[in-house]
Tab-separated table of C-alpha atoms and ligand atoms in Angstrom:
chain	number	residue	atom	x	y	z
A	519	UNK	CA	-4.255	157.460	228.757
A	520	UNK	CA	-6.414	154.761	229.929
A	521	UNK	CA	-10.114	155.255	230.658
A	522	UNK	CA	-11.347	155.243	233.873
A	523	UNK	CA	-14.021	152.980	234.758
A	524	UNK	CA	-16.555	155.642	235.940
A	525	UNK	CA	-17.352	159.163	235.670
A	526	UNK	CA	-14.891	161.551	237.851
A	527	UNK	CA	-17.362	163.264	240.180
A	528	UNK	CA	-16.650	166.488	240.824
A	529	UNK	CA	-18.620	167.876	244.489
A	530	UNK	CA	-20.656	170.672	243.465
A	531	UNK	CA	-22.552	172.292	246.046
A	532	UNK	CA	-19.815	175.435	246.816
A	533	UNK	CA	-16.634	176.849	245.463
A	534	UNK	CA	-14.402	176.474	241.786
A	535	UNK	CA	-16.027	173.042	240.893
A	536	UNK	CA	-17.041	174.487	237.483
A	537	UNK	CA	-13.380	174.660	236.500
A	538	UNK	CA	-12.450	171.375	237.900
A	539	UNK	CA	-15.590	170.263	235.667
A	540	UNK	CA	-13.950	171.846	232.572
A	541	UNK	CA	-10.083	170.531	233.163
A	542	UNK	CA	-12.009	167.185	232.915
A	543	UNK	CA	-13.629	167.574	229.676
A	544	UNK	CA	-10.435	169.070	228.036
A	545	UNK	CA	-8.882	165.613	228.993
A	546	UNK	CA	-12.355	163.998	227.436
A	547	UNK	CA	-12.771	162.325	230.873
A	548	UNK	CA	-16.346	161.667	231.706
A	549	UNK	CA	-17.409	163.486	235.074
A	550	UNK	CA	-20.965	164.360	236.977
A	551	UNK	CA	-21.709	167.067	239.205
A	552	UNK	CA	-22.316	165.729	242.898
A	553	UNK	CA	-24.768	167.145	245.275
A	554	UNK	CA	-26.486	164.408	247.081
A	555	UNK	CA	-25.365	160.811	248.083
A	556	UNK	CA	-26.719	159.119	244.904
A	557	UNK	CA	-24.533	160.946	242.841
A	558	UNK	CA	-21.723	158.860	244.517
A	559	UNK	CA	-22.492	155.629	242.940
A	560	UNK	CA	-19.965	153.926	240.459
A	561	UNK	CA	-17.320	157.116	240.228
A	562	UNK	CA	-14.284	155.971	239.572
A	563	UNK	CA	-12.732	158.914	241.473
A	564	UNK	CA	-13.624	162.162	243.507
A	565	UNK	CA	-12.292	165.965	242.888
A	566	UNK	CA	-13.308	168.183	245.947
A	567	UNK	CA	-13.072	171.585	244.849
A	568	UNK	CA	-11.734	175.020	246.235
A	569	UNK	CA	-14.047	177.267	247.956
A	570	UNK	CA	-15.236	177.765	251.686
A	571	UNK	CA	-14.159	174.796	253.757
A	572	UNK	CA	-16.551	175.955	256.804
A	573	UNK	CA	-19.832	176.135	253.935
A	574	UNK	CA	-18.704	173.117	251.963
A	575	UNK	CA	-18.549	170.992	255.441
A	576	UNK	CA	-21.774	172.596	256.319
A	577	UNK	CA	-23.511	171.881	253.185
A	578	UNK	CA	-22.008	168.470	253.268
A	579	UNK	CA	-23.683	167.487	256.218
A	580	UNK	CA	-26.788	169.309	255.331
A	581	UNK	CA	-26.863	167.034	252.373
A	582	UNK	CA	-25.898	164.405	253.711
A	583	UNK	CA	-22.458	163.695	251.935
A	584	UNK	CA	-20.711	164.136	254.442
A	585	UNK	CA	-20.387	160.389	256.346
A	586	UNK	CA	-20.725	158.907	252.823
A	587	UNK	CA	-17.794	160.961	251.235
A	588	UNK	CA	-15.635	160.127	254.296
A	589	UNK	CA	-16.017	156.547	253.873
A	590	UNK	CA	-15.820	156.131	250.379
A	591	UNK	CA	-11.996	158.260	250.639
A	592	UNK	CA	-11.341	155.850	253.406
A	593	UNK	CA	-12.237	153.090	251.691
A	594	UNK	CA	-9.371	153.906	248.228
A	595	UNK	CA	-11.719	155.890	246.086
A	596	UNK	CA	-9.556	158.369	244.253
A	597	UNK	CA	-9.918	161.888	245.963
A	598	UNK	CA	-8.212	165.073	244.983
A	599	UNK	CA	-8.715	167.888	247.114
A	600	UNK	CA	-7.865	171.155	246.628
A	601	UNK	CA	-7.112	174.271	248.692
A	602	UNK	CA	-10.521	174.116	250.749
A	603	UNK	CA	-11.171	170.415	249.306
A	604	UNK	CA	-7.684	169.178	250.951
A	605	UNK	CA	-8.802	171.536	254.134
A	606	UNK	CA	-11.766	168.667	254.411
A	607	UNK	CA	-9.974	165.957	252.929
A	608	UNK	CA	-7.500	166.216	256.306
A	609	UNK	CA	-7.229	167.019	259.245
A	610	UNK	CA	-7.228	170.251	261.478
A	611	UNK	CA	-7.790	172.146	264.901
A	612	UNK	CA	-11.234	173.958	264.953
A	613	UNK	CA	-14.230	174.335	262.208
A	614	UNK	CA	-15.014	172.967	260.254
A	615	UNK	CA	-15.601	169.446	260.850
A	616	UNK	CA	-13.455	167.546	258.406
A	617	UNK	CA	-13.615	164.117	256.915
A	618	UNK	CA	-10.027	163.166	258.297
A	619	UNK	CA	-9.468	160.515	255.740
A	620	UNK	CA	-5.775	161.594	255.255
A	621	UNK	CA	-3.175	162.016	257.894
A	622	UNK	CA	-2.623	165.358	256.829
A	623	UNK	CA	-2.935	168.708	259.412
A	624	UNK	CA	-3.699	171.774	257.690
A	625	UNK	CA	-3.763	175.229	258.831
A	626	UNK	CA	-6.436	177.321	257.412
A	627	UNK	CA	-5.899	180.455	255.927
A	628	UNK	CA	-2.511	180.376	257.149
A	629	UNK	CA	-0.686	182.270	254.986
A	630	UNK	CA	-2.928	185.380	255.370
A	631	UNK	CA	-6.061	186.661	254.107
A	632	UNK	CA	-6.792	187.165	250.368
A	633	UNK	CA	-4.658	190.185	249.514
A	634	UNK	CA	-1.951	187.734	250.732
A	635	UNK	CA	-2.660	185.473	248.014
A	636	UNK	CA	0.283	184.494	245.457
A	637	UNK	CA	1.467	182.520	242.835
A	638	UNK	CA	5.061	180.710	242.719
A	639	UNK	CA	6.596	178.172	240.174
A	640	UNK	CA	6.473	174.758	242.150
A	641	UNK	CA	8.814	171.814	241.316
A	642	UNK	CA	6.450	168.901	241.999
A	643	UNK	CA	7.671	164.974	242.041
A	644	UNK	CA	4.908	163.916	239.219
A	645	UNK	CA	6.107	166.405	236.738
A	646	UNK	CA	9.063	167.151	234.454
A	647	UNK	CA	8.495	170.745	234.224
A	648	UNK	CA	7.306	173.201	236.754
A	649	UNK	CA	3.973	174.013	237.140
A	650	UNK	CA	2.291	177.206	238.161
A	651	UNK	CA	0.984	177.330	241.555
A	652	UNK	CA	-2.037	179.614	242.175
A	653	UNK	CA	-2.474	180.156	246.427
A	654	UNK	CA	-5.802	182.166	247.056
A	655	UNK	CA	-6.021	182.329	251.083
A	656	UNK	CA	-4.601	178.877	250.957
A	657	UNK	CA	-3.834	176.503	254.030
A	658	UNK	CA	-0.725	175.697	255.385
A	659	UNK	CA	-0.170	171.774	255.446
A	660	UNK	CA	1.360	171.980	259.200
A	661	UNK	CA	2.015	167.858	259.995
A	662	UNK	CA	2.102	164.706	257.786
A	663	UNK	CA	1.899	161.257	258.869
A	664	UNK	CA	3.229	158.485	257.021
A	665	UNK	CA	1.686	156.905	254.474
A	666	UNK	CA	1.045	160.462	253.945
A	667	UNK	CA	3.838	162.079	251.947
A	668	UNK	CA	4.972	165.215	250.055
A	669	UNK	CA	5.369	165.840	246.169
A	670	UNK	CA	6.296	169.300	246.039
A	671	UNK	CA	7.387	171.567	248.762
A	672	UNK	CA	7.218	175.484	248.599
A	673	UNK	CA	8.856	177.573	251.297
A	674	UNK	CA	9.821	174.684	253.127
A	675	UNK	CA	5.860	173.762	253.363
A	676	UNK	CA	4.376	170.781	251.546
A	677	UNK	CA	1.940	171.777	249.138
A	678	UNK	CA	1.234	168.475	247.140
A	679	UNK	CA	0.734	165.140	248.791
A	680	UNK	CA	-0.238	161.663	248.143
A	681	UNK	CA	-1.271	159.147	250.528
A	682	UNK	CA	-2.296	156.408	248.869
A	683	UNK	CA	-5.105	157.166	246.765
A	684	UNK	CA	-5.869	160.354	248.287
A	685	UNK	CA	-4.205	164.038	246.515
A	686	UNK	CA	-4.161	167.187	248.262
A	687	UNK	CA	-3.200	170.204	247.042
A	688	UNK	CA	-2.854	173.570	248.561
A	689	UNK	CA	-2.751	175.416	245.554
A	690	UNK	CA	-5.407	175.698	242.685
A	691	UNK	CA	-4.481	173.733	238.880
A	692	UNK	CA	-8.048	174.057	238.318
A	693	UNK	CA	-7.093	178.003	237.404
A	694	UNK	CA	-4.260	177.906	235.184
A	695	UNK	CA	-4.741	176.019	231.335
A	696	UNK	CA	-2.335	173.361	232.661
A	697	UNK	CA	-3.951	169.444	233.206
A	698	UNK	CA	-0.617	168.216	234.845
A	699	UNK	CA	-2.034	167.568	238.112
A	700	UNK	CA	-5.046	166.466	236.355
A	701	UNK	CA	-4.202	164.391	234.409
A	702	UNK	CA	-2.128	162.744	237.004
A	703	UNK	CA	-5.011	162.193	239.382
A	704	UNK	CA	-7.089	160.811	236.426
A	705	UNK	CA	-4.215	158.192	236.088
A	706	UNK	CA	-4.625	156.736	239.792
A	707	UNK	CA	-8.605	156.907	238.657
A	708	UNK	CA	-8.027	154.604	235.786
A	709	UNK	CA	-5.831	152.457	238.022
A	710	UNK	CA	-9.017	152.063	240.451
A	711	UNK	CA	-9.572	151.411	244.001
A	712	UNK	CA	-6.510	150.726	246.088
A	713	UNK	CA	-8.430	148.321	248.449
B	1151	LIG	N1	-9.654	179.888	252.891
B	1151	LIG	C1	-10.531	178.897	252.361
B	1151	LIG	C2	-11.024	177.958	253.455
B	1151	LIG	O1	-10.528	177.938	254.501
B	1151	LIG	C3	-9.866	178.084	251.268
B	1151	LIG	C4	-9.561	178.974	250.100
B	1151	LIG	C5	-9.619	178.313	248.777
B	1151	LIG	O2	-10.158	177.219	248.590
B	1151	LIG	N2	-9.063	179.006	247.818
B	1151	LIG	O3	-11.898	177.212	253.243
């Protein structure tokens, strides 16, 4: 696999981003914990992690992340969100504020609350095999707009998508031993910036 340029950063300041931390160094890809804007410079890509959309979003701004992270995913940084990361990374009705860099509704906690949480085998474009999708109070990806599109649908809902440099997912790979998606994203960060 190639390198990529720059650490992956990996937003730190709520939720699962220890695990997302860990996939990393399995694949002996360099990363850094962010928690304030300076921690932005040179990454080569962006993993927002599951968690608490409203407290992340919160935090963000309390930080001061929040304007800086929304430009730098519009601007073709790498950026996979997932479960409460993609809730930020799109767009949505209601709290919390999101950074609407992807044209991407989703629906939180739309498939119930926690005890409603589930796992399913997901067939996703990227991958030859299926991969094991973990849902914990997940969102519902409601609307996509093109360039937005799908790779992997469950119960006819998108739960994987790509628009341009951007990956949302609805499910956690962070909690199973499998790097697929990982790896994957670290791919598009080795191929750099699309613009
Ligand atoms: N329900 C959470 C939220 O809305 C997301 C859950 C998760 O990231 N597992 O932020």
């Amino acid at each position: 696999m190639n390198e990529p340029a720059g650490p992956i950063g990996v937003l730190a300041i709520q939720g699962s981003y220890h695990l997302h931390l860990r996939a990393l160094e399995r694949l002996g890809v360099k990363s850094r914990e962010v928690r304030k804007p300076g921690d932005l410079e040179s990454l080569a890509g962006l993993i927002l992690p599951g968690g608490e959309s409203t407290v992340m979003s919160l935090l963000a701004r309390e930080y001061g992340l929040f304007e800086p992270l929304r430009l730098l995913a519009l601007s073709g940084l790498p950026c996979f969100g997932t479960c409460a990361g993609s809730i930020l990374l799109g767009r949505g009705q209601g709290q919390p504020p999101r950074l609407e860099a992807a044209p991407v509704e989703l629906l939180r906690n739309a498939y119930g609350s926690q005890i409603d949480s589930f796992t399913a085998e997901l067939t996703l474009e990227p991958l030859e095999r299926p991969f094991h999708g973990v849902f914990i109070r997940a969102p519902r990806i409601v609307k996509l707009d093109p360039p937005a599109r799908a790779l992997g649908i469950h119960g006819g809902l998108p739960v994987l998508v790509e628009c341009g440099n951007l990956l949302l997912a609805t499910f956690h790979p962070e909690l199973t031993d499998d790097l697929r998606v990982h790896e994957c994203f670290v791919k598009t960060c080795a191929q750099g910036r699309t613009s």
